[in-house]
Short mmCIF file of C-alpha atoms in Angstrom, two decimals:
data_model
loop_
_atom_site.label_atom_id
_atom_site.label_comp_id
_atom_site.label_asym_id
_atom_site.label_seq_id
_atom_site.Cartn_x
_atom_site.Cartn_y
_atom_site.Cartn_z
CA MET A 1 22.19 98.80 -40.44
CA GLN A 2 22.67 101.12 -37.48
CA GLN A 3 24.58 104.16 -39.36
CA ALA A 4 27.51 104.04 -36.63
CA LEU A 5 27.94 100.63 -37.58
CA LEU A 6 28.13 101.57 -41.27
CA ASP A 7 30.32 104.08 -40.25
CA HIS A 8 32.59 102.36 -38.74
CA LEU A 9 33.04 99.27 -41.36
CA ARG A 10 33.58 102.60 -44.09
CA LYS A 11 36.93 103.30 -42.88
CA ILE A 12 39.54 103.25 -44.53
CA THR A 13 41.80 100.36 -43.24
CA GLU A 14 45.73 100.59 -44.04
CA GLU A 15 45.73 98.24 -47.28
CA GLU A 16 43.32 100.09 -48.78
CA GLN A 17 45.28 103.34 -47.81
CA ARG A 18 48.31 101.01 -49.48
CA ILE A 19 46.30 101.03 -52.13
CA LEU A 20 45.41 104.02 -52.74
CA ASP A 21 48.74 105.23 -52.06
CA GLY A 22 49.78 104.07 -55.83
CA ALA A 23 49.95 100.03 -54.99
CA SER A 24 48.37 98.17 -58.07
CA GLU A 25 47.52 94.83 -56.69
CA VAL A 26 46.85 92.43 -53.73
CA ASP A 27 49.24 91.78 -51.13
CA GLN A 28 49.37 88.16 -51.35
CA GLY A 29 51.72 87.95 -48.28
CA LEU A 30 48.80 88.98 -45.98
CA TYR A 31 46.44 86.12 -46.89
CA THR A 32 48.67 83.14 -47.73
CA SER A 33 52.29 81.78 -47.29
CA GLY A 34 52.11 79.90 -50.33
CA THR A 35 52.70 79.82 -53.97
CA ASP A 36 49.10 78.68 -54.82
CA PHE A 37 46.52 81.86 -53.91
CA THR A 38 44.98 80.09 -51.19
CA VAL A 39 43.97 82.47 -48.55
CA ASP A 40 45.21 80.29 -45.12
CA SER A 41 42.71 80.01 -42.21
CA ALA A 42 45.79 80.01 -39.78
CA LYS A 43 46.12 83.90 -41.11
CA MET A 44 42.76 84.80 -40.46
CA LEU A 45 41.72 83.32 -37.64
CA GLU A 46 42.87 83.10 -34.40
CA GLU A 47 43.90 80.38 -32.60
CA GLY A 48 40.75 78.22 -31.49
CA LYS A 49 38.45 80.57 -33.65
CA LEU A 50 36.14 78.94 -35.42
CA ILE A 51 35.08 82.51 -37.28
CA ALA A 52 36.04 85.76 -38.26
CA VAL A 53 35.39 88.52 -39.99
CA ARG A 54 36.88 91.12 -42.02
CA THR A 55 35.73 93.75 -44.48
CA HIS A 56 36.44 93.08 -48.12
CA THR A 57 39.37 95.10 -49.43
CA ARG A 58 37.61 98.42 -51.43
CA PHE A 59 39.24 99.55 -54.78
CA VAL A 60 40.94 96.39 -56.59
CA TYR A 61 41.38 93.96 -58.53
CA PHE A 62 41.29 90.29 -56.33
CA PRO A 63 43.04 87.96 -58.45
CA SER A 64 41.61 84.63 -58.73
CA HIS A 65 41.53 82.51 -55.70
CA ARG A 66 40.17 79.88 -53.21
CA HIS A 67 40.19 79.49 -49.33
CA ASN A 68 40.65 76.31 -46.85
CA PHE A 69 37.66 77.99 -45.25
CA ILE A 70 33.95 78.66 -46.45
CA GLU A 71 33.50 81.91 -47.21
CA VAL A 72 30.23 84.12 -46.26
CA LEU A 73 30.21 87.43 -48.39
CA TYR A 74 27.34 90.21 -47.47
CA VAL A 75 27.55 93.50 -48.97
CA CYS A 76 25.51 95.96 -46.41
CA GLU A 77 25.48 98.60 -48.84
CA GLY A 78 26.38 98.89 -52.87
CA SER A 79 27.46 95.53 -54.83
CA LEU A 80 30.24 93.36 -55.32
CA THR A 81 30.61 91.84 -58.25
CA ASN A 82 32.40 87.75 -57.77
CA ILE A 83 33.36 85.92 -60.98
CA ILE A 84 32.71 81.99 -59.76
CA GLY A 85 33.49 79.37 -62.55
CA GLY A 86 33.76 82.36 -65.66
CA LYS A 87 30.61 83.44 -64.39
CA GLN A 88 29.05 86.86 -63.00
CA VAL A 89 27.43 86.90 -59.72
CA ILE A 90 26.35 90.03 -58.41
CA VAL A 91 25.88 90.10 -54.94
CA GLU A 92 23.57 92.97 -53.86
CA ALA A 93 23.25 94.95 -50.69
CA GLY A 94 21.12 92.60 -48.18
CA GLU A 95 21.99 89.71 -50.02
CA LEU A 96 24.57 86.49 -48.71
CA LEU A 97 26.89 84.40 -50.92
CA PHE A 98 28.10 81.08 -49.64
CA LEU A 99 31.82 79.94 -51.05
CA ASN A 100 32.30 76.21 -50.04
CA GLN A 101 36.30 75.41 -49.44
CA TYR A 102 38.13 75.77 -52.59
CA THR A 103 35.60 77.00 -54.76
CA ARG A 104 38.03 79.38 -56.90
CA HIS A 105 37.10 83.11 -57.37
CA GLU A 106 37.44 86.06 -58.45
CA ILE A 107 35.82 89.55 -57.55
CA LEU A 108 36.24 93.29 -59.14
CA PRO A 109 37.52 96.07 -57.57
CA ALA A 110 34.55 97.59 -55.60
CA GLU A 111 34.45 101.26 -54.91
CA LYS A 112 34.09 103.34 -51.79
CA ASN A 113 30.65 102.99 -50.77
CA ASP A 114 30.79 99.18 -51.87
CA ILE A 115 30.71 97.91 -48.34
CA ALA A 116 31.05 94.19 -47.65
CA ILE A 117 31.81 91.65 -45.06
CA ASN A 118 33.58 88.53 -45.45
CA PHE A 119 32.86 86.10 -42.63
CA MET A 120 35.48 83.03 -42.96
CA ILE A 121 34.29 80.02 -40.91
CA LEU A 122 35.55 76.66 -40.20
CA PRO A 123 33.62 73.82 -41.29
CA GLU A 124 32.70 72.82 -37.54
CA PHE A 125 31.19 75.88 -37.04
CA PHE A 126 27.78 74.65 -38.78
CA ASP A 127 27.61 72.03 -36.56
CA VAL A 128 25.34 73.97 -34.22
CA ALA A 129 23.39 74.90 -37.07
CA TYR A 130 23.13 71.74 -38.22
CA SER A 131 21.66 70.87 -35.17
CA MET A 132 19.32 74.23 -34.59
CA ALA A 133 17.48 72.57 -38.30
CA GLY A 134 17.00 69.27 -37.07
CA SER A 135 18.36 65.83 -38.05
CA ASN A 136 15.87 64.90 -39.81
CA ASN A 137 15.42 68.03 -41.99
CA ILE A 138 16.81 66.59 -45.44
CA LEU A 139 17.46 70.06 -47.03
CA ALA A 140 19.70 71.47 -45.07
CA ASP A 141 21.46 67.95 -44.77
CA PHE A 142 21.70 68.68 -48.62
CA LEU A 143 23.04 72.11 -48.04
CA VAL A 144 25.23 70.96 -45.14
CA ASN A 145 27.07 68.33 -47.08
CA VAL A 146 27.58 71.13 -49.72
CA LEU A 147 28.97 73.56 -47.89
CA ARG A 148 31.45 70.52 -46.27
CA GLN A 149 32.83 69.31 -49.83
CA ASN A 150 36.36 69.61 -49.87
CA GLU A 151 36.46 69.79 -53.59
CA GLU A 152 36.81 72.39 -55.99
CA LYS A 153 33.75 72.23 -57.97
CA GLY A 154 33.53 76.08 -58.33
CA GLU A 155 30.29 75.37 -55.65
CA TYR A 156 28.18 78.27 -53.93
CA LEU A 157 24.43 79.27 -52.28
CA HIS A 158 23.67 82.96 -53.09
CA PHE A 159 20.54 84.25 -51.02
CA ARG A 160 18.74 86.72 -52.26
CA VAL A 161 17.25 88.18 -48.78
CA ALA A 162 17.19 91.76 -48.61
CA GLU A 163 13.74 91.83 -47.78
CA VAL A 164 14.27 89.38 -44.68
CA LEU A 165 14.16 91.97 -42.27
CA GLN A 166 15.01 88.55 -39.37
CA ILE A 167 18.00 87.39 -41.20
CA GLN A 168 19.27 90.60 -41.53
CA ASN A 169 19.16 91.71 -38.19
CA LEU A 170 20.66 88.40 -36.91
CA LEU A 171 23.51 89.30 -39.15
CA GLU A 172 23.85 93.17 -37.60
CA ASN A 173 24.10 91.55 -34.30
CA MET A 174 26.53 89.31 -35.18
CA ILE A 175 28.43 91.55 -37.48
CA TYR A 176 28.70 94.12 -34.26
CA SER A 177 29.51 90.63 -31.78
CA LEU A 178 32.60 90.01 -34.09
CA VAL A 179 33.63 93.62 -35.22
CA THR A 180 34.11 94.71 -31.39
CA GLY A 181 35.64 91.34 -30.82
CA ARG A 182 33.27 91.74 -27.02
CA GLY A 183 34.41 88.30 -25.34
CA ASP A 184 34.40 85.20 -26.28
CA GLN A 185 31.47 84.62 -27.94
CA ASN A 186 31.64 81.78 -30.28
CA ARG A 187 28.79 79.76 -29.23
CA ILE A 188 26.79 83.06 -28.97
CA ASN A 189 27.22 83.36 -32.76
CA GLN A 190 27.31 79.80 -33.57
CA THR A 191 23.83 79.51 -32.26
CA THR A 192 22.74 83.11 -34.70
CA MET A 193 24.56 81.44 -37.80
CA GLY A 194 22.04 78.54 -36.78
CA LEU A 195 19.20 80.96 -36.67
CA ILE A 196 20.06 82.24 -39.79
CA PHE A 197 20.62 79.03 -41.50
CA LEU A 198 16.88 78.23 -40.62
CA TYR A 199 15.32 81.60 -42.23
CA LEU A 200 17.60 80.95 -45.15
CA LEU A 201 15.63 76.73 -45.26
CA ASP A 202 12.56 78.99 -45.05
CA SER A 203 13.66 80.95 -48.11
CA VAL A 204 15.54 78.58 -50.52
CA GLN A 205 12.84 80.43 -53.28
CA TYR A 206 15.63 83.34 -52.97
CA ALA A 207 18.39 80.84 -53.57
CA GLU A 208 20.29 80.22 -56.53
CA MET A 209 23.59 78.01 -55.93
CA ARG A 210 25.85 76.35 -58.28
CA VAL A 211 27.15 72.32 -57.01
CA PRO A 212 28.05 72.83 -60.49
CA ASN A 213 24.70 71.90 -62.25
CA GLN A 214 22.70 74.88 -60.91
CA TYR A 215 19.21 73.65 -62.76
CA GLU A 216 19.26 69.89 -61.51
CA ASN A 217 20.48 70.95 -58.04
CA MET A 218 17.54 73.62 -57.79
CA ILE A 219 14.95 71.09 -59.16
CA SER A 220 16.70 68.64 -56.26
CA MET A 221 16.66 71.78 -53.63
CA THR A 222 12.87 72.02 -54.27
CA THR A 223 12.57 67.99 -54.23
CA LEU A 224 13.83 68.30 -50.60
CA ASP A 225 11.89 71.01 -49.75
CA TYR A 226 8.59 69.81 -51.15
CA ILE A 227 9.26 66.61 -48.67
CA GLU A 228 10.17 68.61 -45.77
CA GLN A 229 7.04 70.35 -45.94
CA ASN A 230 4.57 67.80 -46.96
CA TYR A 231 5.88 64.44 -46.12
CA LYS A 232 2.49 63.24 -44.77
CA THR A 233 0.96 63.62 -48.05
CA ALA A 234 3.92 64.11 -50.62
CA THR A 235 3.44 62.00 -53.97
CA LEU A 236 5.68 62.13 -57.08
CA THR A 237 2.68 62.19 -59.31
CA GLU A 238 1.64 65.94 -57.75
CA LEU A 239 4.92 67.43 -57.60
CA CYS A 240 5.71 66.28 -61.38
CA VAL A 241 2.66 68.87 -61.74
CA LYS A 242 3.68 71.28 -59.66
CA LEU A 243 7.55 71.30 -61.51
CA HIS A 244 6.00 70.48 -64.43
CA LEU A 245 8.88 67.51 -65.49
CA PRO A 246 7.96 64.45 -66.69
CA MET A 247 8.16 61.68 -63.66
CA HIS A 248 11.07 59.95 -65.61
CA VAL A 249 12.73 63.03 -65.91
CA LEU A 250 12.83 64.32 -62.74
CA SER A 251 13.07 60.59 -60.83
CA LYS A 252 16.34 60.82 -63.19
CA MET A 253 17.49 64.29 -62.08
CA ILE A 254 16.48 63.41 -58.29
CA LYS A 255 18.77 60.18 -57.82
CA LYS A 256 21.29 61.49 -59.82
CA ASN A 257 21.56 64.58 -57.54
CA THR A 258 20.57 63.62 -53.90
CA GLY A 259 21.70 59.50 -54.57
CA PHE A 260 18.41 58.38 -53.13
CA ASN A 261 14.80 57.94 -55.43
CA PHE A 262 12.07 60.08 -54.33
CA LYS A 263 10.76 57.05 -52.73
CA GLU A 264 13.96 56.45 -50.60
CA LEU A 265 13.98 60.14 -49.70
CA LEU A 266 10.38 60.57 -48.42
CA GLN A 267 10.68 57.30 -46.58
CA ARG A 268 13.17 58.55 -44.95
CA LYS A 269 11.79 62.00 -43.58
CA ARG A 270 8.46 60.33 -42.52
CA LEU A 271 10.63 57.73 -40.37
CA ASN A 272 12.86 60.14 -38.81
CA LYS A 273 9.90 62.22 -38.16
CA ALA A 274 8.43 59.09 -36.57
CA VAL A 275 11.57 58.69 -34.34
CA GLU A 276 11.23 62.70 -33.46
CA LEU A 277 7.55 62.05 -32.89
CA MET A 278 8.50 58.68 -30.67
CA CYS A 279 10.82 60.35 -28.18
CA GLU A 280 9.65 63.71 -27.86
CA THR A 281 5.93 62.84 -27.01
CA ASP A 282 3.89 60.62 -25.71
CA LEU A 283 1.51 59.48 -28.27
CA PRO A 284 1.02 55.94 -29.23
CA ILE A 285 2.81 54.31 -32.02
CA SER A 286 -0.43 54.30 -33.90
CA ASP A 287 -1.07 57.30 -33.89
CA ILE A 288 2.36 58.19 -35.07
CA ILE A 289 2.28 56.12 -37.94
CA ALA A 290 -0.43 57.80 -39.49
CA ALA A 291 0.88 61.53 -38.70
CA VAL A 292 4.04 60.88 -40.54
CA GLY A 293 1.70 60.00 -43.81
CA TYR A 294 1.52 55.72 -43.54
CA GLU A 295 -1.65 54.38 -44.17
CA ASN A 296 -0.72 50.66 -43.40
CA GLY A 297 1.12 49.97 -39.92
CA SER A 298 2.00 46.18 -41.13
CA TYR A 299 4.17 48.13 -43.62
CA PHE A 300 5.68 51.14 -41.21
CA HIS A 301 6.58 48.23 -39.08
CA ARG A 302 8.52 46.02 -41.74
CA VAL A 303 10.20 49.28 -42.56
CA PHE A 304 11.36 51.07 -39.47
CA ARG A 305 12.92 47.30 -38.28
CA GLU A 306 14.82 47.19 -41.48
CA LYS A 307 16.16 50.44 -40.72
CA TYR A 308 16.72 50.40 -37.05
CA HIS A 309 16.64 46.20 -36.51
CA VAL A 310 14.23 47.05 -33.76
CA THR A 311 10.10 47.21 -33.28
CA PRO A 312 9.00 50.90 -32.72
CA ARG A 313 8.06 50.64 -29.50
CA ALA A 314 11.34 48.48 -27.79
CA PHE A 315 12.84 51.92 -30.28
CA ARG A 316 10.82 54.19 -27.86
CA GLU A 317 12.30 52.26 -24.68
CA ILE A 318 15.63 52.23 -25.52
CA ASN A 319 16.31 56.01 -26.88
CA ARG A 320 13.96 57.68 -23.88
CA LYS A 321 16.88 56.69 -21.83
CA ARG A 322 20.26 58.32 -24.00
CA GLU A 323 20.05 62.25 -24.36
CA SER A 324 20.10 62.25 -28.11
CA VAL A 325 18.61 59.68 -30.50
CA ARG A 326 21.20 59.21 -33.39
CA LEU A 327 18.87 59.48 -36.38
#
């Protein structure tokens, strides 16, 4: 991070100065109007804004609280220790922590050189990121749904991506834009977050999650990523070998955590990819069928009609006339 920006973020805020002068706890009135400590978007974001940013308040214990927005914590320097569902989650420099709406957590006191940024984000801010990831990206769908849930289950996504320079550069750009407040840049920041999201989808191997069964959801996320990358040749047998799990165990886990079995997830990905090729290329239908992994053309036509209620050829003609396709 540029030294000038880091120096700006290190400055002692009015709230921090009050704490250094003897205040022993956080002034909850700065964050909420209610008796329950729920940080309120109405207090943290200007009207009409989908995102705001602030430095995390140092030198004091931040008691158990939740938010009525999505919080993304980024550590610029040092580290920050969250306690989520009784578990310590230590976020080091360069790492990202996504906290779902209403996820309750507490934060241990940060020292002077523990510099962290809180992105406070309304759920609709992620619409651009979601559209950039593509409607046929089942991994993106899974992650966005985790973030959108309006429940207090302790969901979080922790990405250890300090070594992914593209993500670091994009975050620095967005922090600079939001800290300086230069112009109305909602769309630019949404697009920047979309690019960060795309890089995060390629970095699932660096992710830890709690939603709420960490192991099962990591297996599900790995499954979705496997299908995303290998939809043409993917098989449940191969995935079982990769994950060292019996087929019946993996099948049950996938169904429980995604709502679909492996075959349904694979078919959904293949059909969505076929639709994308139909509407964006001039490839013959027979070539598209082969490109997405179907060996039996008759079977493809049958499952396609079951989902879209028209033939592939008719679907192509109808949707070529539209600006967007609902997958």
